[in-house]
Protein backbone atom coordinates (compact mmCIF):
# COMPACT_ATOMS: atom_id res chain seq x y z
CA UNK A 1 0.00 0.00 0.00
CA UNK A 2 2.78 2.40 0.93
CA UNK A 3 4.68 1.43 -2.22
CA UNK A 4 1.75 2.51 -4.38
CA UNK A 5 1.60 5.84 -2.56
CA UNK A 6 5.29 6.34 -3.13
CA UNK A 7 4.95 5.59 -6.83
CA UNK A 8 2.32 8.30 -7.01
CA UNK A 9 4.68 10.66 -5.20
CA UNK A 10 7.59 9.93 -7.48
CA UNK A 11 5.51 10.60 -10.57
CA UNK A 12 4.04 13.75 -9.09
CA UNK A 13 7.42 15.06 -7.97
CA UNK A 14 8.80 14.51 -11.48
CA UNK A 15 6.17 16.94 -12.72
CA UNK A 16 7.34 20.32 -11.40
CA UNK A 17 4.06 22.10 -12.14
CA UNK A 18 2.18 20.15 -9.50
CA UNK A 19 1.76 21.84 -6.14
CA UNK A 20 2.51 19.62 -3.20
CA UNK A 21 0.43 20.04 -0.09
CA UNK A 22 1.70 19.21 3.35
CA UNK A 23 0.41 16.10 4.99
CA UNK A 24 0.35 15.51 8.70
CA UNK A 25 3.68 14.74 10.22
CA UNK A 26 2.60 11.32 11.44
CA UNK A 27 1.71 10.05 8.02
CA UNK A 28 4.98 11.27 6.64
CA UNK A 29 6.81 9.62 9.51
CA UNK A 30 5.00 6.37 8.84
CA UNK A 31 5.99 6.37 5.19
CA UNK A 32 9.55 7.66 5.63
CA UNK A 33 11.03 4.29 6.62
CA UNK A 34 9.80 2.87 3.32
CA UNK A 35 11.48 5.66 1.36
CA UNK A 36 15.00 4.49 1.99
CA UNK A 37 14.02 1.11 0.64
CA UNK A 38 12.23 2.10 -2.53
CA UNK A 39 13.67 5.42 -3.67
CA UNK A 40 17.31 6.16 -4.37
CA UNK A 41 18.57 8.29 -1.55
CA UNK A 42 19.96 11.09 -3.69
CA UNK A 43 16.53 11.67 -5.18
CA UNK A 44 15.00 12.38 -1.78
CA UNK A 45 17.91 14.57 -0.76
CA UNK A 46 17.58 16.57 -3.95
CA UNK A 47 14.10 17.83 -3.29
CA UNK A 48 14.73 20.64 -0.92
CA UNK A 49 11.11 20.74 -0.01
CA UNK A 50 10.13 18.89 3.11
CA UNK A 51 6.60 18.46 1.83
CA UNK A 52 6.69 15.92 -0.91
CA UNK A 53 3.47 14.00 -0.45
CA UNK A 54 0.44 15.02 -2.40
CA UNK A 55 -2.60 14.91 -0.26
CA UNK A 56 -5.25 14.44 -2.92
CA UNK A 57 -3.57 11.36 -4.31
CA UNK A 58 -3.16 9.86 -0.91
CA UNK A 59 -6.80 10.15 0.03
CA UNK A 60 -7.61 8.15 -3.08
CA UNK A 61 -5.66 5.21 -1.74
CA UNK A 62 -8.45 4.76 0.77
CA UNK A 63 -8.68 4.89 4.52
CA UNK A 64 -5.14 5.27 5.79
CA UNK A 65 -4.60 3.33 8.92
CA UNK A 66 -1.67 4.78 10.75
CA UNK A 67 0.68 2.16 11.99
CA UNK A 68 3.18 3.21 14.58
CA UNK A 69 5.88 0.91 15.88
CA UNK A 70 4.41 0.46 19.34
CA UNK A 71 2.78 -2.23 21.46
CA UNK A 72 -1.01 -2.51 21.84
CA UNK A 73 -2.37 -0.27 24.63
CA UNK A 74 -2.49 -1.67 28.15
CA UNK A 75 -5.68 -1.98 30.13
CA UNK A 76 -6.15 -2.97 33.75
CA UNK A 77 -7.64 -6.27 32.60
CA UNK A 78 -4.73 -7.19 30.35
CA UNK A 79 -2.20 -6.20 32.99
CA UNK A 80 -3.94 -8.40 35.54
CA UNK A 81 -4.12 -11.32 33.10
CA UNK A 82 -0.46 -11.05 32.27
CA UNK A 83 0.60 -10.75 35.92
CA UNK A 84 -1.42 -13.83 36.89
CA UNK A 85 -0.11 -15.72 33.87
CA UNK A 86 3.50 -15.03 34.82
CA UNK A 87 2.78 -16.04 38.41
CA UNK A 88 1.18 -19.30 37.32
CA UNK A 89 4.33 -20.12 35.35
CA UNK A 90 6.45 -19.65 38.47
CA UNK A 91 7.28 -23.08 39.78
CA UNK A 92 6.94 -22.33 43.45
CA UNK A 93 3.36 -21.11 43.23
CA UNK A 94 0.43 -23.49 43.29
CA UNK A 95 -1.82 -22.24 40.45
CA UNK A 96 -5.01 -23.33 42.20
CA UNK A 97 -4.33 -21.28 45.29
CA UNK A 98 -3.36 -18.19 43.35
CA UNK A 99 -5.74 -15.24 43.46
CA UNK A 100 -5.39 -11.56 42.83
CA UNK A 101 -5.32 -10.83 46.54
CA UNK A 102 -3.13 -13.66 47.74
CA UNK A 103 -0.19 -12.37 49.73
CA UNK A 104 3.12 -13.89 48.63
CA UNK A 105 4.48 -14.46 52.08
CA UNK A 106 1.38 -15.01 54.18
CA UNK A 107 -0.87 -16.95 51.78
CA UNK A 108 1.49 -18.55 49.31
CA UNK A 109 4.35 -19.25 51.70
CA UNK A 110 7.10 -17.66 49.64
CA UNK A 111 10.08 -15.84 51.06
CA UNK A 112 11.78 -12.59 50.19
CA UNK A 113 14.17 -14.22 47.69
CA UNK A 114 11.17 -15.63 45.80
CA UNK A 115 9.55 -12.23 45.88
CA UNK A 116 12.68 -10.73 44.28
CA UNK A 117 12.49 -13.38 41.55
CA UNK A 118 8.81 -12.68 40.96
CA UNK A 119 9.40 -8.94 40.59
CA UNK A 120 12.27 -9.63 38.17
CA UNK A 121 9.89 -11.80 36.12
CA UNK A 122 7.44 -8.90 36.06
CA UNK A 123 10.19 -6.58 34.86
CA UNK A 124 10.93 -9.00 32.03
CA UNK A 125 7.27 -9.33 31.12
CA UNK A 126 6.46 -5.63 31.00
CA UNK A 127 9.84 -4.40 29.82
CA UNK A 128 10.66 -1.71 32.38
CA UNK A 129 12.77 -1.62 35.51
CA UNK A 130 11.28 -1.51 38.97
CA UNK A 131 13.61 0.11 41.54
CA UNK A 132 14.52 -1.81 44.68
CA UNK A 133 12.77 0.43 47.15
CA UNK A 134 9.41 0.06 45.45
CA UNK A 135 9.89 -3.57 44.48
CA UNK A 136 10.14 -4.85 48.02
CA UNK A 137 6.76 -3.37 48.92
CA UNK A 138 4.83 -5.29 46.27
CA UNK A 139 3.44 -8.26 48.12
CA UNK A 140 0.27 -9.23 46.26
CA UNK A 141 -0.61 -9.51 42.56
CA UNK A 142 -3.14 -6.73 43.16
CA UNK A 143 -0.40 -4.34 44.26
CA UNK A 144 1.75 -5.27 41.28
CA UNK A 145 -1.13 -4.54 38.90
CA UNK A 146 -1.75 -1.16 40.56
CA UNK A 147 1.94 -0.28 40.48
CA UNK A 148 2.30 -1.13 36.78
CA UNK A 149 -0.90 0.74 35.93
CA UNK A 150 0.47 3.70 37.85
CA UNK A 151 3.81 3.65 36.04
CA UNK A 152 2.33 3.07 32.62
CA UNK A 153 -0.45 5.67 33.01
CA UNK A 154 -3.33 3.26 32.57
CA UNK A 155 -6.57 4.73 33.84
CA UNK A 156 -10.01 3.22 33.99
CA UNK B 1 9.55 2.80 78.34
CA UNK B 2 9.86 -0.78 77.10
CA UNK B 3 10.32 -1.71 73.46
CA UNK B 4 7.00 -2.18 71.66
CA UNK B 5 8.50 -4.19 68.83
CA UNK B 6 7.52 -7.86 68.39
CA UNK B 7 10.25 -10.29 69.45
CA UNK B 8 10.88 -11.46 65.89
CA UNK B 9 11.76 -7.97 64.67
CA UNK B 10 15.26 -7.47 63.36
CA UNK B 11 17.69 -5.01 64.81
CA UNK B 12 18.73 -2.13 62.59
CA UNK B 13 22.00 -3.83 61.62
CA UNK B 14 20.20 -7.05 60.76
CA UNK B 15 17.59 -5.16 58.79
CA UNK B 16 20.28 -3.35 56.80
CA UNK B 17 22.11 -6.59 56.18
CA UNK B 18 18.92 -8.20 54.94
CA UNK B 19 18.37 -5.30 52.56
CA UNK B 20 21.92 -5.65 51.33
CA UNK B 21 21.47 -9.37 50.66
CA UNK B 22 18.23 -8.80 48.76
CA UNK B 23 19.84 -6.00 46.76
CA UNK B 24 22.75 -8.29 45.94
CA UNK B 25 20.41 -11.07 44.81
CA UNK B 26 18.60 -8.62 42.58
CA UNK B 27 21.89 -7.30 41.16
CA UNK B 28 23.06 -10.83 40.40
CA UNK B 29 19.80 -11.69 38.65
CA UNK B 30 19.99 -8.49 36.59
CA UNK B 31 23.57 -9.25 35.55
CA UNK B 32 22.63 -12.82 34.65
CA UNK B 33 20.04 -11.41 32.23
CA UNK B 34 22.87 -10.08 30.07
CA UNK B 35 24.41 -13.50 29.51
CA UNK B 36 23.91 -14.36 25.83
CA UNK B 37 23.16 -18.09 26.02
CA UNK B 38 19.81 -19.23 27.44
CA UNK B 39 21.17 -22.48 28.89
CA UNK B 40 23.95 -20.56 30.66
CA UNK B 41 21.40 -18.12 32.03
CA UNK B 42 19.31 -20.94 33.45
CA UNK B 43 22.34 -22.61 34.99
CA UNK B 44 23.52 -19.36 36.60
CA UNK B 45 20.05 -18.55 37.90
CA UNK B 46 19.73 -21.98 39.48
CA UNK B 47 23.20 -21.69 40.95
CA UNK B 48 22.48 -18.26 42.47
CA UNK B 49 19.15 -19.44 43.87
CA UNK B 50 20.80 -22.52 45.38
CA UNK B 51 23.56 -20.48 47.02
CA UNK B 52 21.24 -17.94 48.53
CA UNK B 53 18.69 -20.45 49.73
CA UNK B 54 21.32 -22.66 51.28
CA UNK B 55 22.53 -19.90 53.56
CA UNK B 56 19.14 -18.39 54.15
CA UNK B 57 19.01 -19.32 57.81
CA UNK B 58 22.45 -18.17 58.88
CA UNK B 59 22.39 -16.03 61.99
CA UNK B 60 26.04 -15.30 62.68
CA UNK B 61 26.65 -11.70 61.66
CA UNK B 62 30.29 -12.24 60.68
CA UNK B 63 29.45 -15.30 58.59
CA UNK B 64 26.75 -13.31 56.84
CA UNK B 65 29.18 -10.49 56.18
CA UNK B 66 31.65 -12.96 54.68
CA UNK B 67 28.97 -14.40 52.45
CA UNK B 68 27.95 -10.94 51.30
CA UNK B 69 31.55 -10.21 50.32
CA UNK B 70 31.73 -13.52 48.46
CA UNK B 71 28.54 -12.74 46.57
CA UNK B 72 29.89 -9.31 45.69
CA UNK B 73 33.03 -10.92 44.30
CA UNK B 74 30.98 -13.34 42.23
CA UNK B 75 28.90 -10.47 40.92
CA UNK B 76 31.96 -8.42 39.92
CA UNK B 77 33.55 -11.45 38.30
CA UNK B 78 30.40 -12.05 36.27
CA UNK B 79 30.25 -8.41 35.21
CA UNK B 80 33.90 -8.37 34.17
CA UNK B 81 33.49 -11.60 32.18
CA UNK B 82 30.48 -10.15 30.41
CA UNK B 83 32.43 -7.00 29.54
CA UNK B 84 35.30 -9.07 28.18
CA UNK B 85 32.95 -11.33 26.22
CA UNK B 86 31.31 -8.34 24.63
CA UNK B 87 34.49 -6.61 23.49
PDB file of N, CA and C in Angstrom, chain B residues 34 36 76-87:
ATOM      1  N   UNK B  34      22.078 -10.517  31.215  1.00  0.00           N
ATOM      2  CA  UNK B  34      22.866 -10.083  30.069  1.00  0.00           C
ATOM      3  C   UNK B  34      23.661 -11.208  29.442  1.00  0.00           C
ATOM      4  N   UNK B  36      24.535 -14.110  27.135  1.00  0.00           N
ATOM      5  CA  UNK B  36      23.907 -14.364  25.828  1.00  0.00           C
ATOM      6  C   UNK B  36      23.193 -15.704  25.703  1.00  0.00           C
ATOM      7  N   UNK B  76      30.979  -9.192  40.684  1.00  0.00           N
ATOM      8  CA  UNK B  76      31.963  -8.419  39.919  1.00  0.00           C
ATOM      9  C   UNK B  76      32.626  -9.278  38.867  1.00  0.00           C
ATOM     10  N   UNK B  77      32.917 -10.537  39.255  1.00  0.00           N
ATOM     11  CA  UNK B  77      33.546 -11.449  38.296  1.00  0.00           C
ATOM     12  C   UNK B  77      32.647 -11.635  37.084  1.00  0.00           C
ATOM     13  N   UNK B  78      31.358 -11.848  37.365  1.00  0.00           N
ATOM     14  CA  UNK B  78      30.398 -12.051  36.273  1.00  0.00           C
ATOM     15  C   UNK B  78      30.340 -10.821  35.382  1.00  0.00           C
ATOM     16  N   UNK B  79      30.331  -9.642  36.010  1.00  0.00           N
ATOM     17  CA  UNK B  79      30.246  -8.414  35.215  1.00  0.00           C
ATOM     18  C   UNK B  79      31.489  -8.236  34.354  1.00  0.00           C
ATOM     19  N   UNK B  80      32.663  -8.532  34.951  1.00  0.00           N
ATOM     20  CA  UNK B  80      33.899  -8.371  34.167  1.00  0.00           C
ATOM     21  C   UNK B  80      33.925  -9.355  33.005  1.00  0.00           C
ATOM     22  N   UNK B  81      33.490 -10.614  33.269  1.00  0.00           N
ATOM     23  CA  UNK B  81      33.488 -11.598  32.181  1.00  0.00           C
ATOM     24  C   UNK B  81      32.570 -11.150  31.059  1.00  0.00           C
ATOM     25  N   UNK B  82      31.418 -10.603  31.441  1.00  0.00           N
ATOM     26  CA  UNK B  82      30.480 -10.153  30.408  1.00  0.00           C
ATOM     27  C   UNK B  82      31.093  -9.030  29.580  1.00  0.00           C
ATOM     28  N   UNK B  83      31.791  -8.110  30.257  1.00  0.00           N
ATOM     29  CA  UNK B  83      32.429  -7.004  29.537  1.00  0.00           C
ATOM     30  C   UNK B  83      33.461  -7.536  28.556  1.00  0.00           C
ATOM     31  N   UNK B  84      34.284  -8.499  29.041  1.00  0.00           N
ATOM     32  CA  UNK B  84      35.304  -9.074  28.176  1.00  0.00           C
ATOM     33  C   UNK B  84      34.665  -9.794  27.006  1.00  0.00           C
ATOM     34  N   UNK B  85      33.589 -10.550  27.293  1.00  0.00           N
ATOM     35  CA  UNK B  85      32.954 -11.330  26.223  1.00  0.00           C
ATOM     36  C   UNK B  85      32.373 -10.427  25.153  1.00  0.00           C
ATOM     37  N   UNK B  86      31.961  -9.223  25.592  1.00  0.00           N
ATOM     38  CA  UNK B  86      31.313  -8.339  24.635  1.00  0.00           C
ATOM     39  C   UNK B  86      32.307  -7.619  23.742  1.00  0.00           C
ATOM     40  N   UNK B  87      33.533  -7.422  24.262  1.00  0.00           N
ATOM     41  CA  UNK B  87      34.489  -6.615  23.489  1.00  0.00           C
ATOM     42  C   UNK B  87      35.094  -7.424  22.342  1.00  0.00           C
TER      43      UNK B  87
END
